[in-house]
Tab-separated table of N, CA and C in Angstrom:
chain	number	residue	atom	x	y	z
R	25	UNK	N	-21.582	38.871	10.358
R	25	UNK	CA	-22.125	40.179	10.673
R	25	UNK	C	-23.637	40.085	10.843
R	26	UNK	N	-24.184	40.973	11.664
R	26	UNK	CA	-25.631	40.931	11.869
R	26	UNK	C	-26.378	41.302	10.597
R	27	UNK	N	-27.550	40.674	10.395
R	27	UNK	CA	-28.334	40.971	9.194
R	27	UNK	C	-29.139	42.253	9.374
R	28	UNK	N	-29.396	42.654	10.600
R	28	UNK	CA	-30.058	43.931	10.862
R	28	UNK	C	-29.226	44.674	11.894
R	29	UNK	N	-29.428	45.956	11.994
R	29	UNK	CA	-28.620	46.769	12.896
R	29	UNK	C	-29.162	46.639	14.320
R	30	UNK	N	-28.379	46.009	15.196
R	30	UNK	CA	-28.843	45.874	16.580
R	30	UNK	C	-28.668	47.189	17.338
R	31	UNK	N	-29.533	47.415	18.300
R	31	UNK	CA	-29.395	48.598	19.150
R	31	UNK	C	-28.236	48.375	20.111
R	32	UNK	N	-27.772	49.464	20.706
R	32	UNK	CA	-26.699	49.356	21.687
R	32	UNK	C	-27.141	48.483	22.861
R	33	UNK	N	-28.381	48.639	23.294
R	33	UNK	CA	-28.901	47.823	24.395
R	33	UNK	C	-28.895	46.341	24.027
R	34	UNK	N	-29.240	46.025	22.781
R	34	UNK	CA	-29.205	44.627	22.339
R	34	UNK	C	-27.781	44.095	22.326
R	35	UNK	N	-26.842	44.920	21.866
R	35	UNK	CA	-25.439	44.496	21.832
R	35	UNK	C	-24.924	44.195	23.234
R	36	UNK	N	-25.211	45.079	24.179
R	36	UNK	CA	-24.784	44.831	25.558
R	36	UNK	C	-25.553	43.658	26.157
R	37	UNK	N	-26.813	43.519	25.796
R	37	UNK	CA	-27.621	42.428	26.319
R	37	UNK	C	-27.099	41.061	25.919
R	38	UNK	N	-26.445	40.995	24.763
R	38	UNK	CA	-25.880	39.736	24.284
R	38	UNK	C	-24.467	39.496	24.798
R	39	UNK	N	-23.853	40.508	25.398
R	39	UNK	CA	-22.489	40.367	25.924
R	39	UNK	C	-22.471	39.402	27.100
R	40	UNK	N	-21.422	38.609	27.125
R	40	UNK	CA	-21.240	37.668	28.228
R	40	UNK	C	-20.010	37.992	29.065
R	41	UNK	N	-18.989	38.622	28.443
R	41	UNK	CA	-17.726	38.838	29.151
R	41	UNK	C	-17.255	40.288	29.162
R	42	UNK	N	-17.223	40.912	27.980
R	42	UNK	CA	-16.585	42.222	27.929
R	42	UNK	C	-17.119	43.096	26.805
R	43	UNK	N	-17.046	44.390	27.065
R	43	UNK	CA	-17.320	45.403	26.042
R	43	UNK	C	-16.275	46.486	26.260
R	44	UNK	N	-15.560	46.822	25.199
R	44	UNK	CA	-14.544	47.872	25.301
R	44	UNK	C	-14.846	48.954	24.282
R	45	UNK	N	-14.507	50.191	24.677
R	45	UNK	CA	-14.816	51.352	23.846
R	45	UNK	C	-13.572	52.224	23.779
R	46	UNK	N	-13.109	52.516	22.560
R	46	UNK	CA	-11.979	53.415	22.361
R	46	UNK	C	-12.486	54.688	21.716
R	47	UNK	N	-12.152	55.821	22.336
R	47	UNK	CA	-12.532	57.131	21.815
R	47	UNK	C	-11.259	57.887	21.450
R	48	UNK	N	-11.252	58.475	20.260
R	48	UNK	CA	-10.047	59.111	19.733
R	48	UNK	C	-10.191	60.604	19.469
R	49	UNK	N	-11.370	61.142	19.597
R	49	UNK	CA	-11.623	62.533	19.223
R	49	UNK	C	-11.553	63.468	20.427
R	50	UNK	N	-11.216	64.716	20.176
R	50	UNK	CA	-11.195	65.743	21.217
R	50	UNK	C	-12.524	66.488	21.315
R	51	UNK	N	-13.399	66.222	20.385
R	51	UNK	CA	-14.692	66.903	20.377
R	51	UNK	C	-15.690	66.072	19.584
R	52	UNK	N	-16.887	66.014	20.114
R	52	UNK	CA	-17.994	65.362	19.432
R	52	UNK	C	-19.086	66.410	19.258
R	53	UNK	N	-20.120	66.077	18.519
R	53	UNK	CA	-21.209	67.032	18.320
R	53	UNK	C	-21.769	67.438	19.686
R	54	UNK	N	-21.953	68.736	19.893
R	54	UNK	CA	-22.439	69.187	21.202
R	54	UNK	C	-23.849	68.689	21.510
R	55	UNK	N	-24.096	68.490	22.798
R	55	UNK	CA	-25.411	68.071	23.271
R	55	UNK	C	-25.984	69.177	24.146
R	56	UNK	N	-27.260	69.060	24.473
R	56	UNK	CA	-27.878	70.027	25.392
R	56	UNK	C	-27.163	70.030	26.736
R	57	UNK	N	-26.760	68.846	27.201
R	57	UNK	CA	-26.062	68.756	28.497
R	57	UNK	C	-24.717	69.485	28.452
R	58	UNK	N	-24.007	69.373	27.334
R	58	UNK	CA	-22.728	70.069	27.192
R	58	UNK	C	-22.948	71.576	27.171
R	59	UNK	N	-23.949	72.012	26.420
R	59	UNK	CA	-24.243	73.447	26.336
R	59	UNK	C	-24.633	74.002	27.711
R	60	UNK	N	-25.416	73.239	28.479
R	60	UNK	CA	-25.796	73.673	29.833
R	60	UNK	C	-24.557	73.786	30.719
R	61	UNK	N	-23.655	72.826	30.612
R	61	UNK	CA	-22.411	72.857	31.385
R	61	UNK	C	-21.584	74.097	31.025
R	62	UNK	N	-21.524	74.413	29.730
R	62	UNK	CA	-20.779	75.610	29.303
R	62	UNK	C	-21.389	76.877	29.885
R	63	UNK	N	-22.698	76.871	30.099
R	63	UNK	CA	-23.371	78.034	30.707
R	63	UNK	C	-23.175	78.074	32.224
R	64	UNK	N	-22.512	77.080	32.767
R	64	UNK	CA	-22.246	77.070	34.203
R	64	UNK	C	-23.137	76.160	35.022
R	65	UNK	N	-24.070	75.472	34.374
R	65	UNK	CA	-24.936	74.552	35.113
R	65	UNK	C	-24.119	73.329	35.517
R	66	UNK	N	-24.332	72.866	36.749
R	66	UNK	CA	-23.623	71.704	37.253
R	66	UNK	C	-24.615	70.673	37.760
R	67	UNK	N	-24.170	69.437	37.759
R	67	UNK	CA	-25.000	68.314	38.189
R	67	UNK	C	-24.902	68.193	39.705
R	68	UNK	N	-26.015	67.940	40.335
R	68	UNK	CA	-26.025	67.649	41.767
R	68	UNK	C	-25.799	66.146	41.901
R	69	UNK	N	-24.547	65.753	42.042
R	69	UNK	CA	-24.214	64.335	42.090
R	69	UNK	C	-24.863	63.633	43.281
R	70	UNK	N	-25.243	64.388	44.308
R	70	UNK	CA	-25.925	63.812	45.462
R	70	UNK	C	-27.371	63.443	45.184
R	71	UNK	N	-27.937	63.991	44.113
R	71	UNK	CA	-29.324	63.726	43.735
R	71	UNK	C	-29.329	62.814	42.507
R	72	UNK	N	-29.051	61.540	42.730
R	72	UNK	CA	-28.891	60.582	41.634
R	72	UNK	C	-30.102	60.554	40.708
R	73	UNK	N	-31.275	60.704	41.248
R	73	UNK	CA	-32.490	60.658	40.425
R	73	UNK	C	-32.481	61.749	39.346
R	74	UNK	N	-31.802	62.866	39.615
R	74	UNK	CA	-31.787	63.980	38.663
R	74	UNK	C	-30.862	63.744	37.471
R	75	UNK	N	-29.900	62.839	37.599
R	75	UNK	CA	-28.941	62.636	36.505
R	75	UNK	C	-28.859	61.194	36.017
R	76	UNK	N	-29.374	60.242	36.740
R	76	UNK	CA	-29.294	58.831	36.338
R	76	UNK	C	-30.194	58.610	35.135
R	77	UNK	N	-29.624	58.183	34.029
R	77	UNK	CA	-30.354	58.019	32.773
R	77	UNK	C	-30.454	56.541	32.392
R	78	UNK	N	-31.289	56.207	31.428
R	78	UNK	CA	-31.388	54.815	30.976
R	78	UNK	C	-30.037	54.222	30.567
R	79	UNK	N	-29.151	55.046	29.974
R	79	UNK	CA	-27.816	54.535	29.623
R	79	UNK	C	-27.091	54.049	30.871
R	80	UNK	N	-27.139	54.842	31.939
R	80	UNK	CA	-26.461	54.468	33.179
R	80	UNK	C	-27.024	53.155	33.723
R	81	UNK	N	-28.333	53.015	33.666
R	81	UNK	CA	-28.958	51.782	34.150
R	81	UNK	C	-28.572	50.592	33.291
R	82	UNK	N	-28.521	50.791	31.974
R	82	UNK	CA	-28.095	49.725	31.073
R	82	UNK	C	-26.683	49.253	31.426
R	83	UNK	N	-25.782	50.192	31.657
R	83	UNK	CA	-24.410	49.833	32.031
R	83	UNK	C	-24.416	49.100	33.369
R	84	UNK	N	-25.121	49.630	34.358
R	84	UNK	CA	-25.166	49.005	35.680
R	84	UNK	C	-25.718	47.581	35.597
R	85	UNK	N	-26.774	47.384	34.825
R	85	UNK	CA	-27.367	46.054	34.675
R	85	UNK	C	-26.398	45.093	33.991
R	86	UNK	N	-25.686	45.583	32.990
R	86	UNK	CA	-24.740	44.746	32.254
R	86	UNK	C	-23.576	44.346	33.151
R	87	UNK	N	-23.047	45.300	33.894
R	87	UNK	CA	-21.942	45.012	34.816
R	87	UNK	C	-22.412	44.038	35.904
R	88	UNK	N	-23.641	44.193	36.366
R	88	UNK	CA	-24.180	43.301	37.400
R	88	UNK	C	-24.249	41.853	36.908
R	89	UNK	N	-24.352	41.657	35.581
R	89	UNK	CA	-24.360	40.307	35.008
R	89	UNK	C	-22.959	39.730	34.882
R	90	UNK	N	-21.931	40.531	35.232
R	90	UNK	CA	-20.551	40.057	35.175
R	90	UNK	C	-19.777	40.503	33.950
R	91	UNK	N	-20.360	41.358	33.131
R	91	UNK	CA	-19.669	41.875	31.950
R	91	UNK	C	-18.778	43.041	32.375
R	92	UNK	N	-17.516	43.005	31.966
R	92	UNK	CA	-16.582	44.089	32.256
R	92	UNK	C	-16.672	45.099	31.124
R	93	UNK	N	-16.935	46.356	31.478
R	93	UNK	CA	-17.035	47.423	30.477
R	93	UNK	C	-15.904	48.403	30.723
R	94	UNK	N	-15.061	48.565	29.700
R	94	UNK	CA	-13.931	49.481	29.806
R	94	UNK	C	-13.985	50.493	28.667
R	95	UNK	N	-13.624	51.740	29.005
R	95	UNK	CA	-13.598	52.841	28.037
R	95	UNK	C	-12.246	53.522	28.171
R	96	UNK	N	-11.588	53.744	27.036
R	96	UNK	CA	-10.320	54.474	27.020
R	96	UNK	C	-10.459	55.651	26.067
R	97	UNK	N	-9.969	56.806	26.522
R	97	UNK	CA	-10.050	58.018	25.715
R	97	UNK	C	-8.645	58.548	25.467
R	98	UNK	N	-8.327	58.773	24.210
R	98	UNK	CA	-7.071	59.430	23.852
R	98	UNK	C	-7.404	60.896	23.640
R	99	UNK	N	-6.688	61.767	24.343
R	99	UNK	CA	-7.034	63.188	24.343
R	99	UNK	C	-5.798	64.067	24.154
R	100	UNK	N	-6.020	65.206	23.537
R	100	UNK	CA	-4.965	66.212	23.398
R	100	UNK	C	-4.916	67.057	24.666
R	101	UNK	N	-3.729	67.524	24.997
R	101	UNK	CA	-3.555	68.457	26.122
R	101	UNK	C	-2.863	69.702	25.607
R	102	UNK	N	-3.274	70.887	26.047
R	102	UNK	CA	-4.371	71.086	26.976
R	102	UNK	C	-5.679	70.609	26.358
R	103	UNK	N	-6.597	70.192	27.236
R	103	UNK	CA	-7.844	69.586	26.768
R	103	UNK	C	-8.809	70.637	26.239
R	104	UNK	N	-9.697	70.195	25.371
R	104	UNK	CA	-10.769	71.053	24.867
R	104	UNK	C	-11.842	71.192	25.946
R	105	UNK	N	-12.715	72.164	25.774
R	105	UNK	CA	-13.845	72.284	26.692
R	105	UNK	C	-14.683	71.015	26.669
R	106	UNK	N	-14.805	70.429	25.512
R	106	UNK	CA	-15.611	69.212	25.413
R	106	UNK	C	-15.019	68.106	26.277
R	107	UNK	N	-13.710	67.918	26.233
R	107	UNK	CA	-13.059	66.892	27.045
R	107	UNK	C	-13.158	67.248	28.530
R	108	UNK	N	-13.048	68.517	28.851
R	108	UNK	CA	-13.219	68.940	30.243
R	108	UNK	C	-14.614	68.538	30.740
R	109	UNK	N	-15.623	68.754	29.899
R	109	UNK	CA	-16.983	68.359	30.245
R	109	UNK	C	-17.102	66.839	30.341
R	110	UNK	N	-16.521	66.116	29.370
R	110	UNK	CA	-16.576	64.648	29.414
R	110	UNK	C	-15.962	64.122	30.705
R	111	UNK	N	-14.852	64.722	31.110
R	111	UNK	CA	-14.213	64.293	32.350
R	111	UNK	C	-15.172	64.506	33.524
R	112	UNK	N	-15.844	65.629	33.524
R	112	UNK	CA	-16.804	65.949	34.580
R	112	UNK	C	-17.946	64.930	34.631
R	113	UNK	N	-18.557	64.630	33.494
R	113	UNK	CA	-19.718	63.734	33.483
R	113	UNK	C	-19.339	62.258	33.546
R	114	UNK	N	-18.057	61.949	33.453
R	114	UNK	CA	-17.623	60.558	33.558
R	114	UNK	C	-17.925	59.993	34.940
R	115	UNK	N	-18.195	60.859	35.897
R	115	UNK	CA	-18.635	60.392	37.216
R	115	UNK	C	-19.823	59.444	37.063
R	116	UNK	N	-20.736	59.750	36.150
R	116	UNK	CA	-21.905	58.896	35.929
R	116	UNK	C	-21.487	57.545	35.359
R	117	UNK	N	-20.564	57.531	34.386
R	117	UNK	CA	-20.093	56.271	33.799
R	117	UNK	C	-19.486	55.369	34.869
R	118	UNK	N	-18.635	55.961	35.700
R	118	UNK	CA	-17.939	55.201	36.735
R	118	UNK	C	-18.936	54.706	37.785
R	119	UNK	N	-19.879	55.555	38.162
R	119	UNK	CA	-20.897	55.148	39.120
R	119	UNK	C	-21.705	53.970	38.588
R	120	UNK	N	-21.963	53.965	37.292
R	120	UNK	CA	-22.720	52.877	36.668
R	120	UNK	C	-21.914	51.585	36.576
R	121	UNK	N	-20.587	51.682	36.675
R	121	UNK	CA	-19.757	50.479	36.655
R	121	UNK	C	-18.727	50.397	35.552
R	122	UNK	N	-18.674	51.406	34.686
R	122	UNK	CA	-17.626	51.410	33.657
R	122	UNK	C	-16.276	51.686	34.292
R	123	UNK	N	-15.250	51.102	33.732
R	123	UNK	CA	-13.880	51.464	34.062
R	123	UNK	C	-13.428	52.411	32.959
R	124	UNK	N	-12.906	53.568	33.330
R	124	UNK	CA	-12.546	54.591	32.341
R	124	UNK	C	-11.114	55.036	32.585
R	125	UNK	N	-10.365	55.153	31.498
R	125	UNK	CA	-8.995	55.659	31.561
R	125	UNK	C	-8.788	56.710	30.472
R	126	UNK	N	-7.803	57.584	30.740
R	126	UNK	CA	-7.469	58.708	29.862
R	126	UNK	C	-6.005	58.600	29.449
R	127	UNK	N	-5.736	58.763	28.156
R	127	UNK	CA	-4.362	58.734	27.666
R	127	UNK	C	-4.069	60.031	26.922
R	128	UNK	N	-3.169	60.860	27.478
R	128	UNK	CA	-2.760	62.049	26.726
R	128	UNK	C	-2.166	61.624	25.377
R	129	UNK	N	-2.582	62.307	24.322
R	129	UNK	CA	-2.183	61.940	22.961
R	129	UNK	C	-0.671	61.842	22.794
R	130	UNK	N	0.081	62.702	23.479
R	130	UNK	CA	1.546	62.646	23.342
R	130	UNK	C	2.109	61.316	23.813
R	131	UNK	N	1.373	60.599	24.664
R	131	UNK	CA	1.828	59.290	25.135
R	131	UNK	C	1.360	58.152	24.234
R	132	UNK	N	0.639	58.491	23.176
R	132	UNK	CA	0.138	57.472	22.247
R	132	UNK	C	1.055	57.294	21.040
R	133	UNK	N	2.061	58.135	20.916
R	133	UNK	CA	2.989	57.999	19.796
R	133	UNK	C	3.607	56.607	19.846
R	134	UNK	N	3.630	55.960	18.728
R	134	UNK	CA	4.188	54.619	18.656
R	134	UNK	C	3.141	53.520	18.731
R	135	UNK	N	1.910	53.875	19.102
R	135	UNK	CA	0.847	52.873	19.143
R	135	UNK	C	0.196	52.761	17.763
R	136	UNK	N	-0.100	51.558	17.362
R	136	UNK	CA	-0.832	51.332	16.110
R	136	UNK	C	-2.320	51.443	16.436
R	137	UNK	N	-2.914	52.552	16.024
R	137	UNK	CA	-4.310	52.834	16.374
R	137	UNK	C	-5.211	52.767	15.155
R	138	UNK	N	-6.466	52.351	15.362
R	138	UNK	CA	-7.429	52.411	14.264
R	138	UNK	C	-7.769	53.872	13.984
R	139	UNK	N	-8.321	54.146	12.857
R	139	UNK	CA	-8.660	55.516	12.499
R	139	UNK	C	-9.971	56.006	13.068
R	140	UNK	N	-10.726	55.127	13.708
R	140	UNK	CA	-12.059	55.481	14.176
R	140	UNK	C	-12.327	54.943	15.577
R	141	UNK	N	-13.229	55.621	16.273
R	141	UNK	CA	-13.726	55.122	17.550
R	141	UNK	C	-14.433	53.792	17.299
R	142	UNK	N	-14.466	52.950	18.325
R	142	UNK	CA	-15.182	51.683	18.190
R	142	UNK	C	-15.603	51.138	19.541
R	143	UNK	N	-16.571	50.245	19.493
R	143	UNK	CA	-16.939	49.351	20.583
R	143	UNK	C	-16.619	47.947	20.102
R	144	UNK	N	-16.082	47.106	20.977
R	144	UNK	CA	-15.895	45.680	20.688
R	144	UNK	C	-16.676	44.901	21.741
R	145	UNK	N	-17.499	43.977	21.284
R	145	UNK	CA	-18.366	43.195	22.163
R	145	UNK	C	-17.909	41.743	22.177
R	146	UNK	N	-17.481	41.281	23.358
R	146	UNK	CA	-17.046	39.894	23.564
R	146	UNK	C	-16.015	39.426	22.538
R	147	UNK	N	-15.234	40.335	22.038
R	147	UNK	CA	-14.192	39.990	21.061
R	147	UNK	C	-14.768	39.284	19.832
R	148	UNK	N	-16.062	39.555	19.555
R	148	UNK	CA	-16.733	38.913	18.419
R	148	UNK	C	-17.270	39.896	17.398
R	149	UNK	N	-17.660	41.085	17.862
R	149	UNK	CA	-18.311	42.043	16.974
R	149	UNK	C	-17.781	43.444	17.248
R	150	UNK	N	-17.444	44.161	16.180
R	150	UNK	CA	-17.021	45.557	16.283
R	150	UNK	C	-18.137	46.462	15.779
R	151	UNK	N	-18.346	47.526	16.512
R	151	UNK	CA	-19.221	48.616	16.060
R	151	UNK	C	-18.298	49.816	15.888
R	152	UNK	N	-18.008	50.159	14.648
R	152	UNK	CA	-17.077	51.241	14.321
R	152	UNK	C	-17.887	52.502	14.048
R	153	UNK	N	-17.514	53.588	14.724
R	153	UNK	CA	-18.217	54.860	14.555
R	153	UNK	C	-17.520	55.712	13.500
R	154	UNK	N	-18.295	56.250	12.581
R	154	UNK	CA	-17.783	57.183	11.581
R	154	UNK	C	-18.422	58.544	11.862
R	155	UNK	N	-17.575	59.571	11.996
R	155	UNK	CA	-18.022	60.912	12.354
R	155	UNK	C	-17.733	61.901	11.242
R	156	UNK	N	-18.510	62.969	11.213
R	156	UNK	CA	-18.208	64.102	10.338
R	156	UNK	C	-17.115	64.924	11.020
R	157	UNK	N	-16.605	65.901	10.316
R	157	UNK	CA	-15.554	66.740	10.880
R	157	UNK	C	-15.959	67.475	12.135
R	158	UNK	N	-17.255	67.795	12.279
R	158	UNK	CA	-17.705	68.510	13.470
R	158	UNK	C	-18.147	67.578	14.596
R	159	UNK	N	-17.936	66.263	14.418
R	159	UNK	CA	-18.193	65.322	15.503
R	159	UNK	C	-19.554	64.675	15.511
R	160	UNK	N	-20.343	64.891	14.484
R	160	UNK	CA	-21.653	64.240	14.413
R	160	UNK	C	-21.483	62.822	13.863
R	161	UNK	N	-22.256	61.887	14.394
R	161	UNK	CA	-22.199	60.519	13.891
R	161	UNK	C	-22.760	60.489	12.473
R	162	UNK	N	-21.985	59.949	11.549
R	162	UNK	CA	-22.426	59.790	10.167
R	162	UNK	C	-23.054	58.413	10.006
R	163	UNK	N	-22.360	57.395	10.520
R	163	UNK	CA	-22.899	56.040	10.494
R	163	UNK	C	-22.068	55.145	11.392
R	164	UNK	N	-22.655	54.017	11.737
R	164	UNK	CA	-21.944	52.967	12.453
R	164	UNK	C	-21.782	51.794	11.497
R	165	UNK	N	-20.597	51.235	11.511
R	165	UNK	CA	-20.283	50.075	10.684
R	165	UNK	C	-20.099	48.886	11.618
R	166	UNK	N	-20.681	47.763	11.271
R	166	UNK	CA	-20.536	46.548	12.062
R	166	UNK	C	-19.691	45.555	11.288
R	167	UNK	N	-18.770	44.896	11.996
R	167	UNK	CA	-17.950	43.877	11.357
R	167	UNK	C	-17.544	42.828	12.375
R	168	UNK	N	-17.395	41.620	11.875
R	168	UNK	CA	-16.857	40.545	12.704
R	168	UNK	C	-15.555	40.021	12.085
R	169	UNK	N	-14.940	40.832	11.219
R	169	UNK	CA	-13.680	40.460	10.575
R	169	UNK	C	-12.624	40.171	11.651
R	170	UNK	N	-12.084	38.953	11.682
R	170	UNK	CA	-11.149	38.593	12.755
R	170	UNK	C	-9.860	39.414	12.759
R	171	UNK	N	-9.348	39.777	11.583
R	171	UNK	CA	-8.118	40.567	11.541
R	171	UNK	C	-8.352	41.986	12.068
R	172	UNK	N	-9.459	42.572	11.688
R	172	UNK	CA	-9.791	43.902	12.180
R	172	UNK	C	-10.069	43.864	13.685
R	173	UNK	N	-10.760	42.838	14.129
R	173	UNK	CA	-11.026	42.669	15.558
R	173	UNK	C	-9.712	42.582	16.328
R	174	UNK	N	-8.793	41.773	15.841
R	174	UNK	CA	-7.498	41.615	16.521
R	174	UNK	C	-6.761	42.953	16.580
R	175	UNK	N	-6.747	43.679	15.465
R	175	UNK	CA	-6.073	44.982	15.437
R	175	UNK	C	-6.690	45.943	16.453
R	176	UNK	N	-8.008	46.040	16.452
R	176	UNK	CA	-8.680	46.979	17.355
R	176	UNK	C	-8.487	46.592	18.816
R	177	UNK	N	-8.590	45.308	19.131
R	177	UNK	CA	-8.419	44.887	20.526
R	177	UNK	C	-6.980	45.049	20.991
R	178	UNK	N	-6.023	44.773	20.117
R	178	UNK	CA	-4.620	44.993	20.468
R	178	UNK	C	-4.370	46.475	20.707
R	179	UNK	N	-4.939	47.320	19.860
R	179	UNK	CA	-4.821	48.769	20.039
R	179	UNK	C	-5.421	49.196	21.368
R	180	UNK	N	-6.619	48.707	21.653
R	180	UNK	CA	-7.272	49.077	22.900
R	180	UNK	C	-6.405	48.688	24.098
R	181	UNK	N	-5.912	47.475	24.101
R	181	UNK	CA	-5.107	47.011	25.245
R	181	UNK	C	-3.823	47.827	25.390
R	182	UNK	N	-3.226	48.232	24.280
R	182	UNK	CA	-2.028	49.075	24.335
R	182	UNK	C	-2.344	50.427	24.958
R	183	UNK	N	-3.483	50.992	24.571
R	183	UNK	CA	-3.915	52.267	25.154
R	183	UNK	C	-4.202	52.069	26.631
R	184	UNK	N	-4.936	51.038	26.971
R	184	UNK	CA	-5.346	50.780	28.358
R	184	UNK	C	-4.135	50.679	29.282
R	185	UNK	N	-3.100	49.986	28.817
R	185	UNK	CA	-1.888	49.811	29.637
R	185	UNK	C	-1.226	51.144	29.967
R	186	UNK	N	-1.236	52.080	29.034
R	186	UNK	CA	-0.573	53.375	29.229
R	186	UNK	C	-1.461	54.417	29.893
R	187	UNK	N	-2.755	54.236	29.795
R	187	UNK	CA	-3.706	55.273	30.205
R	187	UNK	C	-3.809	55.405	31.730
R	188	UNK	N	-4.315	56.544	32.127
R	188	UNK	CA	-4.437	56.936	33.536
R	188	UNK	C	-5.878	56.676	33.985
R	189	UNK	N	-6.068	55.945	35.103
R	189	UNK	CA	-7.435	55.737	35.595
R	189	UNK	C	-8.149	57.058	35.837
R	190	UNK	N	-9.445	57.042	35.617
R	190	UNK	CA	-10.240	58.273	35.726
R	190	UNK	C	-10.008	59.010	37.042
R	191	UNK	N	-10.023	58.303	38.144
R	191	UNK	CA	-9.894	58.972	39.442
R	191	UNK	C	-8.509	59.551	39.694
R	192	UNK	N	-7.552	59.245	38.832
R	192	UNK	CA	-6.196	59.779	38.977
R	192	UNK	C	-5.871	60.856	37.948
R	193	UNK	N	-6.657	60.936	36.875
R	193	UNK	CA	-6.363	61.900	35.813
R	193	UNK	C	-6.923	63.267	36.177
R	194	UNK	N	-6.060	64.256	36.194
R	194	UNK	CA	-6.463	65.618	36.538
R	194	UNK	C	-6.425	66.499	35.306
R	195	UNK	N	-7.487	67.276	35.168
R	195	UNK	CA	-7.559	68.229	34.056
R	195	UNK	C	-7.182	69.597	34.565
């Protein structure tokens, strides 16, 4: 395990092959962008300069180095407003180079899933997210435990196989 907490940019910067992200919640702590969307504000996708953020550039740079970045979201249906918004803004993730899929929760029955969202980097390091009940990040836990890594990656691949690609999933 790392002796100090690396930033997300450092974690991606050290990736050579893959980074996978599993999201299990129907709602996370609201952001200003989510609140603006709820008020009816929409992104002008044609004006990339207005919405392209450092995160998007980090993903694009990482993918350009040959790292495959995949994100899978398990969601309840009907979806929450938060998930509706996430689906809307996922255009930025996909434009940056992430592969994103959606799995309706009813199709996840029978899968052995971890209890928390996570990122796995090159099948070597897990960054496990711990959230409060209202979706705020409480802390991130880092581990390189091989058994936990195997469980999380097997779970991710099981979700990925069943999930619907972003461009095909309709809300």
